[in-house]
């Protein structure tokens, strides 16, 4: 074809000159010229003969507008009656647009689409293949812009629907029509998607094509090309959005077609043609779960997809004519991989209709009888097809591979488009449970192990990675620690078997893979598996085998492989950390780990061993010597005592340290920088730094011995010029500082002897703060580094900060206060957050000047235009007001009097305004309001300047409680009201807003769907210590009725996640009811008696007895910011009974003076006596 002939000797400059000459001649032609046909023929031939491909020469710079003008003018000169000229013009359209990657403007697009669409109506059928090819190039990514032509092309009798129909006998015409439809569906980023009506039409056509069998007497190669076009169209249809093409039947139909086609032409594989794949019934892994039945086999799926010997006609051995050729058994596979990998993973190509390079030959393997080892590793020494250029079978095998690749690309898009929960039902169709019993099923793992094409294996690994990504919630059910049942197999055991099978298969692929690109994807896939599988619920051993197997790949010659190995190590030390199995692996000294892994070296070890030391392959580079290590610590290869082995730094840590700071041993690595001592390539160093951060975060107790080494690495990284290295160095410092803080927390329960000594911590931070971290804090040209340095400052242990020199403390505070005025929101956010942490430091929180400076800084940040800055400022304001409460309780009135009244007023007003902001700002603003209302003194509340802001603050809390905000905001608002009620100076009995506050809490405690909000509202209603705070008897009885009704309905929920909090809710409600009884007065007795005398009273009695016996656990319903334990000191049953006795004594004493009109005591007192007697009897019985 003319479009494929181009002159190899022509230079880019000649091509541009030729285009300009032809364009000028074309513009000079007139439609009435007598020589028009001959001139057009000549010009078209000249234009078609040139190679304009920019991949061939980047210096070609023909402007798109010149191409558009040429095509528009040519379309005006070529009448539709001249069909040979029409064909040449269509070939020219495809040639220019495809090679120059021209995006046509809307006017040219309209003209050319109108021309080609008219040609389809007017010209003979024999021209339509070329016309459709031109049309497919024009509409590539322009589907929505062609809306006025879509009805003619894709309507009920549209030409594309006619030509793409399975009944169309001309396979080439059918293929080009499908390609045209695919290009219409393609969505380019930034453009609107194709109308759903036409997308659905195309989807049905593509799906019908994939399910239609090969027509009789049709060449297999042409059929493969048609299927490839349909797969590309289906991929474009599904890309860039959620699944929109119907329910489970349509999805099952797509998956059935794709599963069959991903084995198309695979050697020795036969798979049944299914119309639909049905999902396997899964037990509920969310919500209330029923007993888990055994997973029944799917009725519509074949029992097992068996691998049977192939029956392809091209299975006969052939010899190439001419020279005899010997096939290299060891090298043929690797050569094939290199040849395949020259092409990138296919992206949509302009025009989409032409098949590409011919030089790819894939060696057909002999079938292996065993599934346990990849069949393609056993390659026949006799090449079946030796001439890739002319052999039909070679082309067919190549196109079969492209079909499999296209099917997997489609499957990848489906996995990304379909909701995870829906996709889990189809896992068993693509991921096997076990290799035991009968022939192995045909799944993605079959392709990963047995497909001869590295690109197809790569695609299968990408699909598997996408399925594993985000599957943690689904895989969390897996468990095989208990012995399996004999009557049925639980779903948890089946899922655990799938995880083990994935480990087994990917480990085999890791050993067998030779293509670096595919090997990288195998390791990435393992990282996804490790990150999502619940190893704490599986029998140990999986991670140990994997740990040892990937060890040799740390020194692989390919940089991307080395990076992926480090990523996998990062996943291993992150998953469910600290995991006992990984702890044991980290504790193994380097020499034992090396010897134990010697048996797991891969067949490609000669390729991997690119670092040599003294003529002996080393399992890793020599680790850097720890700068501060006890004299008893020996070299890695020196025998150690068991105690010394325990204290030895982890091999992985030493490896990562050496990868970051040591020179590379092989200076000939292609990634190195010429001249001087070269370090590892930046991607390797960044990955090593990330592993170090994960290691410090998850296994701090094993890394703390290398305190000085980690400080040295971080300091070295911060002193470099690469911003990414600097950033990761700062992140490592932050992680280490956070680990030290976790050790020193009381709830950490870490013995004093196991902590990093405080003297070492002080010295560590003194060295760090006097080094390059200070420069990073002032690095205005790199805001991200500045922000990370602020985060590092906030990770200093408070106790160590207090022992730093005064000038160092002052430097930290001054820098942070100054950085809050930087314009960059990242820096400002990090600085405000760090101040919010510093305000909690015991050595700073009583410094009134620091508190005032920090408060003014936070107030300024609360008005920032960035929502991120405002959210972090609100969090810091919440911390600051927490500090005010702590100081009020520890220092007393002196601190309250020293703090400026005007500053308090500003904070109150700012927090009130912020409570109307976005939810992430609001949640901490209401927390600050509760603290401020608790902190205010009587003298301040009586001042006129405070009265209106005080009322506004309470009403803001009431409004938030009643709002439709997120539940975290609402329960923080409920807690804030309870916090405010703790202030005895707050006029709850007389203030006009107090009625609204109690009403809001009463409404929420009975009606809110979220039990944590109910818990917080009930706790708030139990805070007021005096009866007068509850107002008149009517308000008191309303509070009582609300709490009683909430107690009765405390189990009324269909949400399992809420049901988990029902015990805590009953605990808090029972405590609140007893509190109301303890403060009740004579005027409250009638209402209490009316409630306790009937059926409601019996329910209340039952719950109160359980509470007093401590039969149900209490709790605050979560550990959110600003929450405190609302249970007081009355957790022990004897303490609770003591409180009840005190209430009874008071009611009996006061009841003697009550008049006849104040009835009710004859119900309330016996009610409490009966409860007390029941509880005492049960206590006595339990003691005996």
PDB file of C-alpha atoms in Angstrom, residues 313-525:
ATOM      1  CA  UNK A 313      -2.818 -27.096  12.645  1.00  0.00           C
ATOM      2  CA  UNK A 314       0.488 -25.248  12.731  1.00  0.00           C
ATOM      3  CA  UNK A 315       2.097 -27.657  15.143  1.00  0.00           C
ATOM      4  CA  UNK A 316       4.259 -29.338  12.555  1.00  0.00           C
ATOM      5  CA  UNK A 317       7.943 -28.623  12.598  1.00  0.00           C
ATOM      6  CA  UNK A 318       9.295 -26.685   9.659  1.00  0.00           C
ATOM      7  CA  UNK A 319      12.775 -25.866   8.554  1.00  0.00           C
ATOM      8  CA  UNK A 320      13.674 -22.529   7.076  1.00  0.00           C
ATOM      9  CA  UNK A 321      14.975 -22.507   3.543  1.00  0.00           C
ATOM     10  CA  UNK A 322      18.536 -21.454   3.040  1.00  0.00           C
ATOM     11  CA  UNK A 323      20.927 -21.654   5.953  1.00  0.00           C
ATOM     12  CA  UNK A 324      20.331 -24.102   8.748  1.00  0.00           C
ATOM     13  CA  UNK A 325      19.728 -22.457  12.098  1.00  0.00           C
ATOM     14  CA  UNK A 326      20.440 -23.765  15.586  1.00  0.00           C
ATOM     15  CA  UNK A 327      18.299 -22.555  18.423  1.00  0.00           C
ATOM     16  CA  UNK A 328      20.049 -21.618  21.639  1.00  0.00           C
ATOM     17  CA  UNK A 329      18.222 -23.356  24.401  1.00  0.00           C
ATOM     18  CA  UNK A 330      19.321 -20.998  27.136  1.00  0.00           C
ATOM     19  CA  UNK A 331      19.270 -17.766  25.164  1.00  0.00           C
ATOM     20  CA  UNK A 332      16.137 -18.101  23.065  1.00  0.00           C
ATOM     21  CA  UNK A 333      13.900 -17.234  25.973  1.00  0.00           C
ATOM     22  CA  UNK A 334      15.916 -14.227  27.035  1.00  0.00           C
ATOM     23  CA  UNK A 335      16.229 -12.993  23.471  1.00  0.00           C
ATOM     24  CA  UNK A 336      12.501 -13.287  23.073  1.00  0.00           C
ATOM     25  CA  UNK A 337      11.990 -11.275  26.218  1.00  0.00           C
ATOM     26  CA  UNK A 338      14.314  -8.520  25.055  1.00  0.00           C
ATOM     27  CA  UNK A 339      12.645  -8.421  21.670  1.00  0.00           C
ATOM     28  CA  UNK A 340       9.195  -8.246  23.205  1.00  0.00           C
ATOM     29  CA  UNK A 341      10.215  -5.578  25.665  1.00  0.00           C
ATOM     30  CA  UNK A 342      11.422  -3.213  22.976  1.00  0.00           C
ATOM     31  CA  UNK A 343       7.817  -2.231  22.557  1.00  0.00           C
ATOM     32  CA  UNK A 344       6.276  -0.321  25.408  1.00  0.00           C
ATOM     33  CA  UNK A 345       3.085  -1.622  26.955  1.00  0.00           C
ATOM     34  CA  UNK A 346       0.596  -0.643  24.259  1.00  0.00           C
ATOM     35  CA  UNK A 347      -0.970   2.747  24.586  1.00  0.00           C
ATOM     36  CA  UNK A 348      -3.640   3.894  22.122  1.00  0.00           C
ATOM     37  CA  UNK A 349      -1.901   4.652  18.839  1.00  0.00           C
ATOM     38  CA  UNK A 350      -3.037   7.392  16.517  1.00  0.00           C
ATOM     39  CA  UNK A 351      -5.356   5.908  13.941  1.00  0.00           C
ATOM     40  CA  UNK A 352      -5.449   2.642  15.791  1.00  0.00           C
ATOM     41  CA  UNK A 353      -5.957   0.534  12.700  1.00  0.00           C
ATOM     42  CA  UNK A 354      -2.533  -0.605  11.599  1.00  0.00           C
ATOM     43  CA  UNK A 355      -0.599  -3.447  13.101  1.00  0.00           C
ATOM     44  CA  UNK A 356       2.922  -2.534  14.063  1.00  0.00           C
ATOM     45  CA  UNK A 357       6.368  -4.094  13.872  1.00  0.00           C
ATOM     46  CA  UNK A 358       6.864  -7.487  12.330  1.00  0.00           C
ATOM     47  CA  UNK A 359      10.061  -8.464  14.073  1.00  0.00           C
ATOM     48  CA  UNK A 360       8.585  -9.952  17.241  1.00  0.00           C
ATOM     49  CA  UNK A 361       8.851 -13.721  17.397  1.00  0.00           C
ATOM     50  CA  UNK A 362       7.779 -15.703  20.412  1.00  0.00           C
ATOM     51  CA  UNK A 363       9.078 -19.219  20.861  1.00  0.00           C
ATOM     52  CA  UNK A 364       6.300 -21.790  21.225  1.00  0.00           C
ATOM     53  CA  UNK A 365       7.050 -23.931  24.250  1.00  0.00           C
ATOM     54  CA  UNK A 366       6.576 -27.636  24.625  1.00  0.00           C
ATOM     55  CA  UNK A 367       3.866 -28.420  27.123  1.00  0.00           C
ATOM     56  CA  UNK A 368       4.993 -29.495  30.535  1.00  0.00           C
ATOM     57  CA  UNK A 369       3.193 -32.263  32.353  1.00  0.00           C
ATOM     58  CA  UNK A 370       3.679 -30.448  35.642  1.00  0.00           C
ATOM     59  CA  UNK A 371       2.010 -27.235  36.607  1.00  0.00           C
ATOM     60  CA  UNK A 372       4.504 -26.583  39.370  1.00  0.00           C
ATOM     61  CA  UNK A 373       7.148 -25.057  37.125  1.00  0.00           C
ATOM     62  CA  UNK A 374       6.664 -22.691  34.201  1.00  0.00           C
ATOM     63  CA  UNK A 375       6.434 -24.588  30.974  1.00  0.00           C
ATOM     64  CA  UNK A 376       8.226 -21.899  29.015  1.00  0.00           C
ATOM     65  CA  UNK A 377      11.452 -22.598  30.854  1.00  0.00           C
ATOM     66  CA  UNK A 378      11.695 -25.940  29.027  1.00  0.00           C
ATOM     67  CA  UNK A 379      12.136 -24.822  25.433  1.00  0.00           C
ATOM     68  CA  UNK A 380      12.728 -27.216  22.603  1.00  0.00           C
ATOM     69  CA  UNK A 381      16.136 -27.063  21.011  1.00  0.00           C
ATOM     70  CA  UNK A 382      14.453 -27.295  17.597  1.00  0.00           C
ATOM     71  CA  UNK A 383      12.870 -24.032  16.561  1.00  0.00           C
ATOM     72  CA  UNK A 384       9.482 -24.678  15.015  1.00  0.00           C
ATOM     73  CA  UNK A 385       9.479 -21.438  13.066  1.00  0.00           C
ATOM     74  CA  UNK A 386      12.779 -19.963  12.023  1.00  0.00           C
ATOM     75  CA  UNK A 387      11.716 -17.209   9.625  1.00  0.00           C
ATOM     76  CA  UNK A 388       9.636 -14.534  11.442  1.00  0.00           C
ATOM     77  CA  UNK A 389       9.280 -12.347   8.371  1.00  0.00           C
ATOM     78  CA  UNK A 390       7.454 -14.748   6.124  1.00  0.00           C
ATOM     79  CA  UNK A 391       6.059 -17.466   8.282  1.00  0.00           C
ATOM     80  CA  UNK A 392       2.280 -17.368   8.618  1.00  0.00           C
ATOM     81  CA  UNK A 393       2.295 -19.391  11.815  1.00  0.00           C
ATOM     82  CA  UNK A 394       4.724 -16.957  13.398  1.00  0.00           C
ATOM     83  CA  UNK A 395       2.410 -14.056  12.542  1.00  0.00           C
ATOM     84  CA  UNK A 396      -0.550 -15.982  13.861  1.00  0.00           C
ATOM     85  CA  UNK A 397       1.231 -16.744  17.101  1.00  0.00           C
ATOM     86  CA  UNK A 398       2.204 -13.088  17.424  1.00  0.00           C
ATOM     87  CA  UNK A 399      -1.378 -11.949  16.930  1.00  0.00           C
ATOM     88  CA  UNK A 400      -2.701 -14.561  19.333  1.00  0.00           C
ATOM     89  CA  UNK A 401      -0.358 -13.018  21.883  1.00  0.00           C
ATOM     90  CA  UNK A 402      -1.770  -9.591  21.089  1.00  0.00           C
ATOM     91  CA  UNK A 403      -5.295 -10.902  21.625  1.00  0.00           C
ATOM     92  CA  UNK A 404      -4.309 -12.258  25.027  1.00  0.00           C
ATOM     93  CA  UNK A 405      -2.610  -8.989  25.834  1.00  0.00           C
ATOM     94  CA  UNK A 406      -5.651  -6.976  24.741  1.00  0.00           C
ATOM     95  CA  UNK A 407      -7.973  -9.177  26.814  1.00  0.00           C
ATOM     96  CA  UNK A 408      -5.825  -8.600  29.884  1.00  0.00           C
ATOM     97  CA  UNK A 409      -5.738  -4.849  29.262  1.00  0.00           C
ATOM     98  CA  UNK A 410      -9.538  -4.919  29.150  1.00  0.00           C
ATOM     99  CA  UNK A 411      -9.680  -6.998  32.309  1.00  0.00           C
ATOM    100  CA  UNK A 412      -7.434  -4.447  34.029  1.00  0.00           C
ATOM    101  CA  UNK A 413      -9.837  -1.661  33.075  1.00  0.00           C
ATOM    102  CA  UNK A 414     -12.803  -3.724  34.325  1.00  0.00           C
ATOM    103  CA  UNK A 415     -11.060  -4.365  37.656  1.00  0.00           C
ATOM    104  CA  UNK A 416     -10.506  -0.632  38.085  1.00  0.00           C
ATOM    105  CA  UNK A 417     -14.033   0.327  36.990  1.00  0.00           C
ATOM    106  CA  UNK A 418     -16.078  -2.197  38.978  1.00  0.00           C
ATOM    107  CA  UNK A 419     -16.697  -1.756  42.681  1.00  0.00           C
ATOM    108  CA  UNK A 420     -14.397  -3.919  44.786  1.00  0.00           C
ATOM    109  CA  UNK A 421     -17.222  -5.646  46.644  1.00  0.00           C
ATOM    110  CA  UNK A 422     -18.812  -6.706  43.359  1.00  0.00           C
ATOM    111  CA  UNK A 423     -15.527  -7.982  41.982  1.00  0.00           C
ATOM    112  CA  UNK A 424     -14.790 -10.201  44.986  1.00  0.00           C
ATOM    113  CA  UNK A 425     -17.494 -12.630  43.844  1.00  0.00           C
ATOM    114  CA  UNK A 426     -15.453 -13.368  40.705  1.00  0.00           C
ATOM    115  CA  UNK A 427     -12.102 -13.936  42.420  1.00  0.00           C
ATOM    116  CA  UNK A 428     -12.347 -17.705  42.217  1.00  0.00           C
ATOM    117  CA  UNK A 429     -12.566 -17.441  38.421  1.00  0.00           C
ATOM    118  CA  UNK A 430      -9.195 -15.676  38.216  1.00  0.00           C
ATOM    119  CA  UNK A 431      -7.343 -16.722  41.391  1.00  0.00           C
ATOM    120  CA  UNK A 432      -7.260 -20.431  42.342  1.00  0.00           C
ATOM    121  CA  UNK A 433      -7.709 -21.853  45.813  1.00  0.00           C
ATOM    122  CA  UNK A 434      -5.227 -24.708  45.614  1.00  0.00           C
ATOM    123  CA  UNK A 435      -3.275 -26.740  43.048  1.00  0.00           C
ATOM    124  CA  UNK A 436      -4.371 -29.989  44.685  1.00  0.00           C
ATOM    125  CA  UNK A 437      -6.905 -32.331  43.113  1.00  0.00           C
ATOM    126  CA  UNK A 438      -7.353 -32.799  39.379  1.00  0.00           C
ATOM    127  CA  UNK A 439      -6.014 -30.638  36.577  1.00  0.00           C
ATOM    128  CA  UNK A 440      -5.133 -27.072  37.577  1.00  0.00           C
ATOM    129  CA  UNK A 441      -7.741 -24.400  36.818  1.00  0.00           C
ATOM    130  CA  UNK A 442      -7.060 -21.803  34.155  1.00  0.00           C
ATOM    131  CA  UNK A 443      -6.521 -18.517  35.976  1.00  0.00           C
ATOM    132  CA  UNK A 444      -4.287 -15.482  35.893  1.00  0.00           C
ATOM    133  CA  UNK A 445      -1.634 -17.558  37.608  1.00  0.00           C
ATOM    134  CA  UNK A 446      -1.622 -19.956  34.650  1.00  0.00           C
ATOM    135  CA  UNK A 447      -0.659 -17.067  32.383  1.00  0.00           C
ATOM    136  CA  UNK A 448       1.937 -15.732  34.828  1.00  0.00           C
ATOM    137  CA  UNK A 449       3.657 -19.119  34.902  1.00  0.00           C
ATOM    138  CA  UNK A 450       3.112 -20.541  31.421  1.00  0.00           C
ATOM    139  CA  UNK A 451       2.516 -17.854  28.788  1.00  0.00           C
ATOM    140  CA  UNK A 452       5.466 -17.621  26.382  1.00  0.00           C
ATOM    141  CA  UNK A 453       5.166 -13.836  25.923  1.00  0.00           C
ATOM    142  CA  UNK A 454       6.719 -11.621  28.629  1.00  0.00           C
ATOM    143  CA  UNK A 455       4.335  -8.799  27.680  1.00  0.00           C
ATOM    144  CA  UNK A 456       1.318 -11.037  28.278  1.00  0.00           C
ATOM    145  CA  UNK A 457       2.759 -12.194  31.582  1.00  0.00           C
ATOM    146  CA  UNK A 458       3.355  -8.566  32.490  1.00  0.00           C
ATOM    147  CA  UNK A 459      -0.283  -7.709  31.753  1.00  0.00           C
ATOM    148  CA  UNK A 460      -1.511 -10.641  33.847  1.00  0.00           C
ATOM    149  CA  UNK A 461       0.641  -9.457  36.742  1.00  0.00           C
ATOM    150  CA  UNK A 462      -0.776  -5.938  36.391  1.00  0.00           C
ATOM    151  CA  UNK A 463      -4.318  -7.317  36.583  1.00  0.00           C
ATOM    152  CA  UNK A 464      -3.458  -9.413  39.627  1.00  0.00           C
ATOM    153  CA  UNK A 465      -1.839  -6.398  41.284  1.00  0.00           C
ATOM    154  CA  UNK A 466      -4.963  -4.313  40.659  1.00  0.00           C
ATOM    155  CA  UNK A 467      -7.140  -7.050  42.164  1.00  0.00           C
ATOM    156  CA  UNK A 468      -4.928  -7.294  45.248  1.00  0.00           C
ATOM    157  CA  UNK A 469      -4.656  -3.534  45.688  1.00  0.00           C
ATOM    158  CA  UNK A 470      -7.195  -2.432  48.285  1.00  0.00           C
ATOM    159  CA  UNK A 471      -8.306  -6.000  49.069  1.00  0.00           C
ATOM    160  CA  UNK A 472      -7.253  -5.885  52.723  1.00  0.00           C
ATOM    161  CA  UNK A 473     -10.817  -5.770  54.016  1.00  0.00           C
ATOM    162  CA  UNK A 474     -11.785  -8.802  51.930  1.00  0.00           C
ATOM    163  CA  UNK A 475      -8.656 -10.833  52.708  1.00  0.00           C
ATOM    164  CA  UNK A 476      -8.946  -9.978  56.415  1.00  0.00           C
ATOM    165  CA  UNK A 477     -11.371 -12.908  56.689  1.00  0.00           C
ATOM    166  CA  UNK A 478      -8.661 -15.411  55.700  1.00  0.00           C
ATOM    167  CA  UNK A 479      -7.490 -17.706  58.496  1.00  0.00           C
ATOM    168  CA  UNK A 480      -5.858 -21.107  58.657  1.00  0.00           C
ATOM    169  CA  UNK A 481      -4.302 -21.155  62.126  1.00  0.00           C
ATOM    170  CA  UNK A 482      -7.023 -23.492  63.404  1.00  0.00           C
ATOM    171  CA  UNK A 483      -7.326 -27.076  62.186  1.00  0.00           C
ATOM    172  CA  UNK A 484      -9.754 -27.301  59.231  1.00  0.00           C
ATOM    173  CA  UNK A 485     -13.205 -28.729  59.774  1.00  0.00           C
ATOM    174  CA  UNK A 486     -13.958 -32.108  58.290  1.00  0.00           C
ATOM    175  CA  UNK A 487     -17.644 -31.493  57.528  1.00  0.00           C
ATOM    176  CA  UNK A 488     -17.147 -28.434  55.358  1.00  0.00           C
ATOM    177  CA  UNK A 489     -14.463 -25.959  54.369  1.00  0.00           C
ATOM    178  CA  UNK A 490     -15.020 -22.513  55.867  1.00  0.00           C
ATOM    179  CA  UNK A 491     -14.705 -19.541  53.563  1.00  0.00           C
ATOM    180  CA  UNK A 492     -11.909 -18.169  55.769  1.00  0.00           C
ATOM    181  CA  UNK A 493      -9.853 -21.317  55.122  1.00  0.00           C
ATOM    182  CA  UNK A 494     -10.567 -21.168  51.379  1.00  0.00           C
ATOM    183  CA  UNK A 495      -9.376 -17.587  51.277  1.00  0.00           C
ATOM    184  CA  UNK A 496      -6.255 -18.468  53.253  1.00  0.00           C
ATOM    185  CA  UNK A 497      -5.544 -21.228  50.741  1.00  0.00           C
ATOM    186  CA  UNK A 498      -5.812 -18.659  47.940  1.00  0.00           C
ATOM    187  CA  UNK A 499      -3.237 -16.478  49.695  1.00  0.00           C
ATOM    188  CA  UNK A 500      -0.880 -19.440  50.014  1.00  0.00           C
ATOM    189  CA  UNK A 501      -1.406 -20.360  46.366  1.00  0.00           C
ATOM    190  CA  UNK A 502      -0.607 -16.789  45.342  1.00  0.00           C
ATOM    191  CA  UNK A 503       2.612 -16.975  47.356  1.00  0.00           C
ATOM    192  CA  UNK A 504       3.548 -20.288  45.768  1.00  0.00           C
ATOM    193  CA  UNK A 505       2.857 -19.194  42.209  1.00  0.00           C
ATOM    194  CA  UNK A 506       4.515 -15.791  42.455  1.00  0.00           C
ATOM    195  CA  UNK A 507       7.551 -17.408  44.076  1.00  0.00           C
ATOM    196  CA  UNK A 508       7.845 -19.764  41.085  1.00  0.00           C
ATOM    197  CA  UNK A 509       7.467 -16.838  38.706  1.00  0.00           C
ATOM    198  CA  UNK A 510      10.162 -14.981  40.619  1.00  0.00           C
ATOM    199  CA  UNK A 511      12.575 -17.870  40.142  1.00  0.00           C
ATOM    200  CA  UNK A 512      11.779 -18.397  36.479  1.00  0.00           C
ATOM    201  CA  UNK A 513      11.321 -14.884  35.096  1.00  0.00           C
ATOM    202  CA  UNK A 514      14.086 -13.479  32.903  1.00  0.00           C
ATOM    203  CA  UNK A 515      12.542 -10.303  31.499  1.00  0.00           C
ATOM    204  CA  UNK A 516      13.544  -7.433  33.851  1.00  0.00           C
ATOM    205  CA  UNK A 517      10.314  -5.548  33.194  1.00  0.00           C
ATOM    206  CA  UNK A 518       8.167  -8.575  34.007  1.00  0.00           C
ATOM    207  CA  UNK A 519      10.356  -9.539  36.958  1.00  0.00           C
ATOM    208  CA  UNK A 520       9.804  -6.056  38.384  1.00  0.00           C
ATOM    209  CA  UNK A 521       6.056  -6.538  38.100  1.00  0.00           C
ATOM    210  CA  UNK A 522       6.273  -9.952  39.832  1.00  0.00           C
ATOM    211  CA  UNK A 523       7.968  -8.303  42.803  1.00  0.00           C
ATOM    212  CA  UNK A 524       5.477  -5.417  42.813  1.00  0.00           C
ATOM    213  CA  UNK A 525       2.634  -7.926  42.770  1.00  0.00           C
TER     214      UNK A 525
END
